[in-house]
XYZ file of C-alpha atoms in Angstrom:
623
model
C 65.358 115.862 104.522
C 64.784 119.606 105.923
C 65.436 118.375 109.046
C 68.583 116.991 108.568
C 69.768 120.282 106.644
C 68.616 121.975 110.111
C 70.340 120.054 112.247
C 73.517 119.491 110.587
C 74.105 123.816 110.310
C 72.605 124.369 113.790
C 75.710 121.813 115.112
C 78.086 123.141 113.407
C 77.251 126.382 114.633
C 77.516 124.948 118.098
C 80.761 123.501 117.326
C 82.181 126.438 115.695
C 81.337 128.562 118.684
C 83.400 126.417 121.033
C 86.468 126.525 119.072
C 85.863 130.392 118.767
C 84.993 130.578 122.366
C 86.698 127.608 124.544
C 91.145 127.749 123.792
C 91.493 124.668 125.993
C 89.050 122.840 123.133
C 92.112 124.092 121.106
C 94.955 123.149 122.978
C 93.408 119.907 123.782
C 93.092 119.339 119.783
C 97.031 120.348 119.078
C 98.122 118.271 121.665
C 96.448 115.359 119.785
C 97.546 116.126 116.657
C 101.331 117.001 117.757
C 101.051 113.315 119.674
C 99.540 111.319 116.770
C 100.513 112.743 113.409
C 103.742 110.583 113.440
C 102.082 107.972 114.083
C 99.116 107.573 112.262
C 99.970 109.986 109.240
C 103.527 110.863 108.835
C 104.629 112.914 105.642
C 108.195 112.652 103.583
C 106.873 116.118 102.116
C 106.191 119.732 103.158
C 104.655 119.903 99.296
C 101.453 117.206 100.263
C 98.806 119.878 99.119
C 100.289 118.816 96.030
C 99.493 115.567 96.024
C 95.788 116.162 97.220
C 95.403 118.072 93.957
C 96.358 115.445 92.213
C 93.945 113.163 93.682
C 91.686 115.579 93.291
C 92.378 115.178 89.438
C 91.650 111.582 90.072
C 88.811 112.075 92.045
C 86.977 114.075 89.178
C 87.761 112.271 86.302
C 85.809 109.317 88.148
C 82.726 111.323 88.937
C 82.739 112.783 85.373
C 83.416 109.316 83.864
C 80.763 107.680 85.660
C 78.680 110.868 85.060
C 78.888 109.547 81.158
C 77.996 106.247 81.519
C 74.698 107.343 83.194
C 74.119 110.232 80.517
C 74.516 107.692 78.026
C 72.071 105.585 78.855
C 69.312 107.844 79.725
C 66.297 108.653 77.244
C 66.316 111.448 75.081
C 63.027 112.077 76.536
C 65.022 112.534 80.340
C 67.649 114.724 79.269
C 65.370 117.845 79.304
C 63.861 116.569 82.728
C 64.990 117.397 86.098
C 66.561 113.664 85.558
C 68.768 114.825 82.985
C 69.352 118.327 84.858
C 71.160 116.193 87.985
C 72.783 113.474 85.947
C 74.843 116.333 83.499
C 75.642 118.400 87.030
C 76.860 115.774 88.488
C 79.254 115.378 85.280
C 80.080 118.657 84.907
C 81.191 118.800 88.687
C 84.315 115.887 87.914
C 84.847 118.046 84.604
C 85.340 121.602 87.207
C 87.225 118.933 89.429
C 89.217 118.159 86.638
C 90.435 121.396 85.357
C 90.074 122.921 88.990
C 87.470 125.484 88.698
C 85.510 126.759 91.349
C 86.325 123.316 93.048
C 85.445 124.348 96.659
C 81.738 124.761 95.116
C 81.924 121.668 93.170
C 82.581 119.580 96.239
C 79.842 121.141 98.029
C 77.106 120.771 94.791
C 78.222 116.902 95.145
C 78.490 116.469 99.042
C 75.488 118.699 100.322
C 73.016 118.265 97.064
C 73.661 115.781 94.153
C 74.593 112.375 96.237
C 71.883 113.959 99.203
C 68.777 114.840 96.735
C 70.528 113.956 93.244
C 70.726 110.167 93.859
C 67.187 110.019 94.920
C 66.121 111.832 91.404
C 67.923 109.206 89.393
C 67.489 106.411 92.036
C 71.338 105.538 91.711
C 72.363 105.847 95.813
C 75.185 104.029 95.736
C 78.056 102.974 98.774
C 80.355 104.496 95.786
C 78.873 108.478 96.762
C 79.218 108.133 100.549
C 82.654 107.234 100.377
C 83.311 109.605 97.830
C 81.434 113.118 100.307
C 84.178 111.448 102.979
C 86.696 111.781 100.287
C 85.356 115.093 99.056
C 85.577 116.705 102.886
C 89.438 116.371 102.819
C 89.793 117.408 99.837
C 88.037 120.494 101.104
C 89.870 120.989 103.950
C 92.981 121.106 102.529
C 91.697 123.159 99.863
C 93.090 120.612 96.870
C 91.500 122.865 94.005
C 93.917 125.582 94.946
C 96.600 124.058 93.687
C 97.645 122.786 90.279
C 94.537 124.662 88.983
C 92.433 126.725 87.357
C 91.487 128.809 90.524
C 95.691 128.928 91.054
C 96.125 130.786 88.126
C 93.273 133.310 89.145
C 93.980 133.449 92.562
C 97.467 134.665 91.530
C 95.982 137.428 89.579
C 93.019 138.599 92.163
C 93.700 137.266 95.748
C 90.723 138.409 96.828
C 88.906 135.880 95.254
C 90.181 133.484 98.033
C 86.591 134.198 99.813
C 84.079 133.892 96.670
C 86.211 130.391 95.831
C 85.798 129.191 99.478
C 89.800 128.851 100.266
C 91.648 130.039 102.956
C 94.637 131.886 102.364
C 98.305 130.002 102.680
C 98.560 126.219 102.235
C 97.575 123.688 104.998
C 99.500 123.069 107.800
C 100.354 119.701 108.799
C 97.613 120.256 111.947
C 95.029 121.193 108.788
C 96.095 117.834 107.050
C 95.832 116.232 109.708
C 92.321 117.206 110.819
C 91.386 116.075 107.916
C 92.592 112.749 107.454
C 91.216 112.309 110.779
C 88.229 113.310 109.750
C 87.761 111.136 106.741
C 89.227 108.052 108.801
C 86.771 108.677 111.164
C 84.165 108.575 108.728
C 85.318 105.300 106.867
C 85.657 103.231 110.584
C 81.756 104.328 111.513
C 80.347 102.725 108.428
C 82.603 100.117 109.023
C 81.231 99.540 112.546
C 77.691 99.833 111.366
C 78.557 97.454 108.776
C 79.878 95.130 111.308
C 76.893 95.382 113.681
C 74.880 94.047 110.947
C 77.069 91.159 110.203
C 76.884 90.190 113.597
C 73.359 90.164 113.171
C 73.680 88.035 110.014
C 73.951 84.593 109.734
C 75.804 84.142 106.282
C 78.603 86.355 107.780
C 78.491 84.479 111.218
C 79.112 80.918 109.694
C 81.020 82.347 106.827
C 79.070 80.856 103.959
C 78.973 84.676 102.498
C 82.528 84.415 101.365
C 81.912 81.779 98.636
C 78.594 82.638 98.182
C 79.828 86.406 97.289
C 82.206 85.132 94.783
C 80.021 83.013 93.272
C 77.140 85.354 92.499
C 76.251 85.551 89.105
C 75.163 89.518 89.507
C 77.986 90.756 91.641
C 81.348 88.913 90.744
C 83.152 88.854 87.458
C 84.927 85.345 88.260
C 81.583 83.622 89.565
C 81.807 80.599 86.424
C 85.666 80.542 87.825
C 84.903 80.247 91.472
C 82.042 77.953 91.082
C 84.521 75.644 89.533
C 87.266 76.211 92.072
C 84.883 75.797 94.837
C 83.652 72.445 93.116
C 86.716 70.948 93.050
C 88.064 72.151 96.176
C 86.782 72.431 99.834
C 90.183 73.728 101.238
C 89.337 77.208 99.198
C 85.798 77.320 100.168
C 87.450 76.913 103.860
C 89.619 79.936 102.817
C 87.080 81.612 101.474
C 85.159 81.540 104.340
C 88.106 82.583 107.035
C 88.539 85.776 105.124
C 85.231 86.747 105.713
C 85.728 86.737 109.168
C 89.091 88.349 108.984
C 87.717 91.073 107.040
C 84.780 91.205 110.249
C 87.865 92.253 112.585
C 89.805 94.788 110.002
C 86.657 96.550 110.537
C 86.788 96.720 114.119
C 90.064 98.165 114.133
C 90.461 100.716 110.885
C 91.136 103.374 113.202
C 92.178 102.584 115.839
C 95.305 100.755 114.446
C 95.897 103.360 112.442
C 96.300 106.008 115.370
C 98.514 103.535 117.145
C 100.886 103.433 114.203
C 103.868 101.405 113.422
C 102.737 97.322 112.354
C 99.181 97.963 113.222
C 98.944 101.093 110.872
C 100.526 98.936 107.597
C 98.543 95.948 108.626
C 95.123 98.622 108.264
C 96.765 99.727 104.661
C 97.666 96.775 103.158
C 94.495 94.874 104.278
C 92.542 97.907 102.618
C 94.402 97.710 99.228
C 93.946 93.933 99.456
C 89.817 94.754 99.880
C 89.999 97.307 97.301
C 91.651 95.304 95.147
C 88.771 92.624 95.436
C 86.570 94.722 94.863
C 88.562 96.224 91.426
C 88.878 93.154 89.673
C 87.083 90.693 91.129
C 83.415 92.147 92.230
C 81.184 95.010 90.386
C 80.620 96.931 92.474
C 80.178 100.589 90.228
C 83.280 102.749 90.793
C 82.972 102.166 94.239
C 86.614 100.390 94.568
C 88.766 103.829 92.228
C 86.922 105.904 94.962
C 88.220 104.001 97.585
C 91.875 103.388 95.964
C 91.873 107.070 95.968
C 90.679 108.093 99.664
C 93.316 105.550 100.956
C 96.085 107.802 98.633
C 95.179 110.423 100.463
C 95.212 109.005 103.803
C 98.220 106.871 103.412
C 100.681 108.277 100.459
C 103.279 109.703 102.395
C 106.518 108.405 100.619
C 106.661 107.042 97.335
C 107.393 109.667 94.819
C 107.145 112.768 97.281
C 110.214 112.253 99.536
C 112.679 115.200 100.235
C 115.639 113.099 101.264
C 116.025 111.317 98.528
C 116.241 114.431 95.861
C 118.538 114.643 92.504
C 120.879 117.691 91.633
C 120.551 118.332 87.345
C 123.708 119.561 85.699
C 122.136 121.025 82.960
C 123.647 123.489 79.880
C 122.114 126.945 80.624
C 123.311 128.315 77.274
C 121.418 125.980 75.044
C 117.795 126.245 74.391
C 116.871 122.904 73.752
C 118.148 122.284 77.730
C 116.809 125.387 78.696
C 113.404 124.444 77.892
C 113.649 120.777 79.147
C 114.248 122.015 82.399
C 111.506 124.466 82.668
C 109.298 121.741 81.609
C 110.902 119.220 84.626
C 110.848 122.705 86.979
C 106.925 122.429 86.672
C 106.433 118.997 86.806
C 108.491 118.223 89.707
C 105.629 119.158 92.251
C 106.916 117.975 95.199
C 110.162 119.764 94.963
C 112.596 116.820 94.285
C 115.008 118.231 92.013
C 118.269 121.294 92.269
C 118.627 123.167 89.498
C 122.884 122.757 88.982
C 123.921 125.177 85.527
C 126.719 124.404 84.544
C 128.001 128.323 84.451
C 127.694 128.523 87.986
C 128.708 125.345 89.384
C 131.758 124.621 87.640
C 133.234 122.918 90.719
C 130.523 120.416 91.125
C 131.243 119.217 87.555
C 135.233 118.660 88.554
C 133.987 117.046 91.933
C 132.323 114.621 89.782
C 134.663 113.825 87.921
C 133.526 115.236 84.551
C 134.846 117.790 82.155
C 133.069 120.703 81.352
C 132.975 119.168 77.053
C 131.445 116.022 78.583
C 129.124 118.334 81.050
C 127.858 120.335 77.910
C 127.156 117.265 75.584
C 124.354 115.648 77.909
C 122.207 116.298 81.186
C 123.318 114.627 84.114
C 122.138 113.818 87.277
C 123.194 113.370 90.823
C 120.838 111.449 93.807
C 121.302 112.547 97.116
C 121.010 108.351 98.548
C 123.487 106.902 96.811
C 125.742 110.115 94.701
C 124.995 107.673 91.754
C 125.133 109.564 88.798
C 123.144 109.548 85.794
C 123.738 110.800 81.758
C 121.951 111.278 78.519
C 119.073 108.814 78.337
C 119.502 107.185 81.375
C 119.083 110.634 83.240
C 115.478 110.805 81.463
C 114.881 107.272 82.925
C 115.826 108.172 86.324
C 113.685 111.512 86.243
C 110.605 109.865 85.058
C 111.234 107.351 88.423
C 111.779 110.771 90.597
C 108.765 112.397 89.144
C 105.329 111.592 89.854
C 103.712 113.308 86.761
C 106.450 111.492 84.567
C 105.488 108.410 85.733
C 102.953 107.352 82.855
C 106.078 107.982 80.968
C 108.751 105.333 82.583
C 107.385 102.224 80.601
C 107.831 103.746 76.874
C 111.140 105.017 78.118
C 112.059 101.620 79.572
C 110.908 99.911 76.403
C 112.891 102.411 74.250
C 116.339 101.609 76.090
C 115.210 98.108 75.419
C 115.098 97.889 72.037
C 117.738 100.716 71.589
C 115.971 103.409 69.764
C 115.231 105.497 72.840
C 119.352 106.101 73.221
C 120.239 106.565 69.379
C 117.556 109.233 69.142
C 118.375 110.749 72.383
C 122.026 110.559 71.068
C 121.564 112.200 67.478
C 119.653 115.385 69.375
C 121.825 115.563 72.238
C 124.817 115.803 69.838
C 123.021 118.353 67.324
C 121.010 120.506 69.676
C 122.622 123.406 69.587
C 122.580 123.880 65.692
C 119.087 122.852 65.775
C 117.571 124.407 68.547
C 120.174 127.787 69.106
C 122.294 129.321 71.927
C 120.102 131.188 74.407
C 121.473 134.546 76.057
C 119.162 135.259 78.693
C 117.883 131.514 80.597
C 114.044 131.640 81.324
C 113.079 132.206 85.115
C 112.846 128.820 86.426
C 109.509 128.141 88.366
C 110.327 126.208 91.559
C 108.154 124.542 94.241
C 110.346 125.369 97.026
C 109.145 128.646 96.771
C 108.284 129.931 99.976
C 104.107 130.122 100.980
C 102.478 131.647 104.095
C 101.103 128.091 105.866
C 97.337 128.745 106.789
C 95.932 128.484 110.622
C 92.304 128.517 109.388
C 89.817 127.002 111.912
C 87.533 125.236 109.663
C 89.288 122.213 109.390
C 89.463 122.027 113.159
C 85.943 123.015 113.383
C 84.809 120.572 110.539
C 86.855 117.900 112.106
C 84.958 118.094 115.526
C 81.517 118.239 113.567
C 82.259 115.130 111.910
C 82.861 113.600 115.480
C 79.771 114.576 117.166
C 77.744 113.577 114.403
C 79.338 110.230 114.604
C 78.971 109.936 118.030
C 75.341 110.572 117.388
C 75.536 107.999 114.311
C 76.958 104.950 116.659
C 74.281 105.655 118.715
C 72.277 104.278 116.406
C 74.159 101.269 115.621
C 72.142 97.775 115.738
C 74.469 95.714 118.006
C 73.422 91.938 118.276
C 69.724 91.750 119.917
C 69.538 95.481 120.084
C 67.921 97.692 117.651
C 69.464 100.893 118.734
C 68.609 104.660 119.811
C 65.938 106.609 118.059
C 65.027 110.048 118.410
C 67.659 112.983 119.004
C 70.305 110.513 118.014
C 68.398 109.007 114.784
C 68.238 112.534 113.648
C 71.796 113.621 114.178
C 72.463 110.341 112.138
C 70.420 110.939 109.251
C 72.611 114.739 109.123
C 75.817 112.692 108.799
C 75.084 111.142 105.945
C 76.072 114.759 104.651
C 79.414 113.586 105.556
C 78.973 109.908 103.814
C 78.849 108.631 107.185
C 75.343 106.136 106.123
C 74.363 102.652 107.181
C 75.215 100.295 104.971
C 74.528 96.498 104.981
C 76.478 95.258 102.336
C 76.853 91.125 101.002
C 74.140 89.997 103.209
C 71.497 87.347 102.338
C 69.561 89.696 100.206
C 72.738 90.870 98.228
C 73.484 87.036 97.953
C 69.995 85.730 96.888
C 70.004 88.217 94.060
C 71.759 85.409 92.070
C 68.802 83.201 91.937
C 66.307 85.010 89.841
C 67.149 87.244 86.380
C 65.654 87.725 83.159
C 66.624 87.659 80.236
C 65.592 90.100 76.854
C 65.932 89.588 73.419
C 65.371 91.820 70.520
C 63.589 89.842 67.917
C 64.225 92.700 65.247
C 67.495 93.258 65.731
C 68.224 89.599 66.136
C 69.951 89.988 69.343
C 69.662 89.395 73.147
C 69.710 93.447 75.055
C 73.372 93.453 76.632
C 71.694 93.658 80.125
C 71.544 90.502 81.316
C 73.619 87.369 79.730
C 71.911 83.902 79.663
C 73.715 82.771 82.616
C 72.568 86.066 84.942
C 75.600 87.865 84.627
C 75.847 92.024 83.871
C 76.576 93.195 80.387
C 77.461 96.296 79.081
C 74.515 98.782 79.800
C 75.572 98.066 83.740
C 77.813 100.545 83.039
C 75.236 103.185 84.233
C 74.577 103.350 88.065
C 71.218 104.316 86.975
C 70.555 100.667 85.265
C 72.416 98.679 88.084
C 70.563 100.621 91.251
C 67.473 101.688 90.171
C 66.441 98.994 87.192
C 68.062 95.360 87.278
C 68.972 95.179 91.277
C 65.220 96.246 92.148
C 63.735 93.671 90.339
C 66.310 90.421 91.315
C 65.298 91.903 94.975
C 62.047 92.224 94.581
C 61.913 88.284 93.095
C 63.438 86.752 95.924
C 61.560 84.141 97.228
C 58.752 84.324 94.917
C 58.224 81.913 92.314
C 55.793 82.985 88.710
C 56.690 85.064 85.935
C 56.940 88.945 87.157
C 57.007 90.305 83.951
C 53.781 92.346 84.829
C 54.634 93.341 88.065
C 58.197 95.061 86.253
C 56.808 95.950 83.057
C 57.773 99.481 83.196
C 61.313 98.492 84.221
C 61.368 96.087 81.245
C 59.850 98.228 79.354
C 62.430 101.268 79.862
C 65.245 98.896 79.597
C 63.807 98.144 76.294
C 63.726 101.645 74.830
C 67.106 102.466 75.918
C 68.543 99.492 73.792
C 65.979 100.615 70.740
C 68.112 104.226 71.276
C 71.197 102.535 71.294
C 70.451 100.917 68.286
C 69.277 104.368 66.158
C 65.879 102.642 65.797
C 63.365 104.292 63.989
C 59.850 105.482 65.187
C 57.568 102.527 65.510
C 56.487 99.141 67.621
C 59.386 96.446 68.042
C 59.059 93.072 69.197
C 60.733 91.163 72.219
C 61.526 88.298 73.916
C 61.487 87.832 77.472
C 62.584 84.808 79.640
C 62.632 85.317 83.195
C 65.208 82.129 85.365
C 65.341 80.842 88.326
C 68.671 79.318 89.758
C 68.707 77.940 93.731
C 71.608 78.897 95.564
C 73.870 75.913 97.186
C 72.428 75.046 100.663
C 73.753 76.279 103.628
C 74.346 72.950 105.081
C 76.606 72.075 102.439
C 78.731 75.218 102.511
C 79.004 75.223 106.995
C 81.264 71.966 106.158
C 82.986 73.422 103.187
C 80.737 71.255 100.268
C 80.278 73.278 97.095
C 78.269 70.701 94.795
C 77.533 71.661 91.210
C 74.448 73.696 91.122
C 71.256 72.372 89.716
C 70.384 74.059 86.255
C 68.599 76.819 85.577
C 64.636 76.939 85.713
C 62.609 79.301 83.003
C 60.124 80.308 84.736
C 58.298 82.138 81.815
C 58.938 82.741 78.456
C 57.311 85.429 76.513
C 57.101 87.941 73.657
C 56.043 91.035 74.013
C 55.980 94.884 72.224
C 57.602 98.365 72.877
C 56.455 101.621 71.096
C 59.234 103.885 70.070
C 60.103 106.430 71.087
């Protein structure tokens, strides 16, 4: 692990000096970017930091949720153990990604320490952490916990905390965006290619039979009863099932390069991803591996929706009432990618004749004006049409819709609009209006351009390594410079193969025989239950042992008694139990999968019935 910490600051040393040193590395880099960012990722908005802080929002609450599913299921005993110690960082970093403090260092704790040393501490490595460092790097390039923050508000005050926070001063420039979205792509597409290599390597994925099998798999997908009887009854879906494995074998192939072409091939990348993603959502369990991809694709690929400039809205508002006053400083901050003009009505008297409206009429509601279509909108319909302009009022759109609906929303708008200024007063002096279109120095920092080259060379190094069919890859120099990307999520992965699909044959099964219940790990027919909620259970408990079984027939309950045993005392804590021994059950099954011959010509017969292999009581001291 030293090692790897060596090499990976030694590089980007190297690299660092050659964009100090070398202005043709430079110039070679900005003619890239000024020939593919249109391409491969254009932007409706000169406000996009924006949206990376909101992802970045997303991006934390994710880590910290996930953080409390493993807290939550660890002993009492851990929580004052160096267990504990990385499972509560780990939370606390979403929280600080969250609220936005210190967020540079947060990112770092999680790329460079908990999901490099952390993970193997709680034995929870997971597909879900390398995609998120990938995900974290951009975020730290375009410094996303500057903005819509706590470090904002204290930057303001003391700028020269720009260095102790770890930004650089000004907001990204579209070269510093792109670098690193290019950066994280580049990332993504060399797992992908490892990923590949092994499936090429991998019979299941060859003939196809992995498809079905996948969605069929009692420990991995949600739907398996479902699919079991689809596939039963149908061989034209176990076809399909099978073609979209191998469709999914060349979306790997070309995840960046497509994208850098642009145009068809780009959308056909995105939409292929969100159709993956979504898979893996609602379909698979796969931890929170699918939100963290859901969100690195946001910020690789949300460009227009929500954040476009020529498509803005002009607001006639009342300047001399408070109730409007104060509406609009509220819309003013929300509207973070600067889609709305401020229009009072004492100074734009014209407009309101232009429209077509008298100034009573002008002063009795808010209206609004789009630039596409010079449609205009009043009273509660205004609101309606803001919450579809504004991305931060968009949780808001379905209560409004629903209030137009059923006709409240407009009576109650009505009865204030009409009463406002008796209720809420006349106000002499507006507030200052915050606006986003407020002008910002635009940074020309050379870490992202530096971190974006790093990330290259160390996948260079990284494909080295790759196992194409009937090779096994470069060691040495090359292994090593691939074990130092992983800093950068950049990891091999083999993901649904055999192994992954055998896992579905063998399970067990507790039972608390105090409590008169079975221990929501493990249902009867080998699915997950509730206490898979925790990374900690899935990874380092319940998948270790359906591995380990594989092929071998016998009870294993002594071979996995401390597992079971663990497992056991968690669900005593959950319970409140009191000191003292309890007794359990414990069935361990065995389940074949369907043959391989009979999936190659698209045969899914019913599956023979589970076999107990053991059933047994035994005891657990508690605590």
């Amino acid at each position: 692990m030293l090692s790897n910490y060596i090499f990976f600051v030694t590089s980007f040393m190297f690299v660092l000096l050659l964009v100090w040193k070398i202005p043709a590395l430079n110039n070679a880099m900005q003619t890239f970017v000024n020939k593919t960012e249109g391409r491969a990722f254009p932007s409706s908005s000169p406000f996009e930091y924006n949206k990376f802080a909101l992802l970045r929002v997303l991006f934390g609450a994710v880590i910290f949720l996930r953080g409390i599913d493993v807290v939550d299921l660890l002993l009492y005993s851990e929580l004052n153990t160096v267990i504990g110690y990385y499972a509560i960082a780990e939370m606390l970093a979403g929280l600080m990604l969250v609220i936005g403090l210190f967020s540079q260092w947060a990112l770092l704790f999680l790329i460079g320490v908990m999901w490099q040393i952390g993970d193997q501490v709680l034995g929870k490595s997971t597909l879900g952490n390398d995609i998120g460092a990938m995900l974290a790097l951009l975020l730290i390039l375009v410094n996303a916990g500057k903005f819509l923050s706590l470090d904002s508000l204290l930057i303001n005050k003391m700028p020269a905390l720009h260095g102790l926070m770890l930004y650089y001063r000004g907001v990204p420039s579209r070269a510093a965006i792109f670098y690193a979205k290019f950066a994280a792509l580049t990332s993504y597409w060399a797992v992908c290619i490892y990923s590949l290599s092994m499936h090429l390597n991998e019979a299941a994925w060859m003939s196809g039979i992995a498809g079905p099998l996948l969605l069929t798999n009692n420990f991995m997908a949600n739907f398996h009863i479902e699919f079991t009887e689809l596939f039963t009854r149908s061989s034209m879906l176990v076809f399909l099932a099978r073609v979209s494995l191998w469709l999914m074998m060349l979306w790997y192939i070309f995840v960046l390069p497509f994208v850098l072409i642009g145009g068809y091939f780009r959308k056909y990348i995105i939409v292929w991803g969100w159709l993956f993603f979504a898979l893996s959502f609602f379909m698979l369990q796969l931890g929170y591996l699918a939100e963290i991809e859901a969100i690195l694709w946001l910020a690789l690929f949300w460009s227009y929706v929500g954040m476009r400039n020529d498509n803005c809205m002009d607001v006639l508002y009342d300047d001399r009432c408070n109730l409007c006053d104060r509406t609009v400083q509220l819309v003013t901050i929300l509207d973070i990618f600067g889609r709305i003009r401020l229009k009072p009505l004492s100074k734009n008297t014209k407009l309101v004749t232009s429209l077509g409206l008298n100034l009573e009429e002008a002063l009795t509601d808010l209206y609004g004006v789009c630039d596409a279509d010079k449609k205009l909108f009043r009273g509660y319909d205004f609101y309606i049409q803001l919450s579809k302009s504004l991305v931060l009022l968009w949780p808001l759109l379905p209560i409004l819709l629903l209030g137009k609906i059923f006709i409240i929303g407009p009576v109650v708008y009505r009865f204030i609009a009409s009463k406002r200024r008796q209720i809420f007063g006349m106000c002499i002096l507006p507030r200052k209006k915050y606006t986003v279109n407020e002008q910002r120095p635009v940074s020309h920092s050379r870490i992202p351009i530096t971190l974006t080259l790093h990330v290259c060379f160390l996948t260079i190094l990284y494909l080295v390594m790759v196992p194409a069919p009937y090779l096994n890859g470069y060691k040495g120099f090359s292994n090593l410079g691939g074990k130092a990307a992983h800093i950068y999520g950049i990891t091999p992965i083999n993901v649904f193969n055999m192994t992954d699909l055998r896992m579905a044959e063998n399970w067990f099964v507790l039972k608390s025989d105090d409590f008169d219940q079975t221990v929501p790990l493990l249902s009867e027919d080998g699915s997950r239950l509730q206490m898979h909620k925790s990374d900690r259970i899935y990874f380092g408990h319940t998948l270790k042992f359906r591995r380990a079984a594989i092929g071998k027939e016998g009870c294993h309950y002594e071979d996995k008694k401390k597992i079971i045993d663990y497992i056991s005392k968690i669900y005593l804590q959950s319970m409140h139990a009191d000191p003292g021994f309890y007794n359990f059950s414990y069935s361990q099954l065995h389940q074949p999968l369907v043959s391989t011959e009979d999936l190659e010509v698209n045969l899914y017969p019913p599956k023979k019935k589970p076999v107990i292999f053991c059933d047994l009581k035994y005891k657990v001291t508690y605590p």
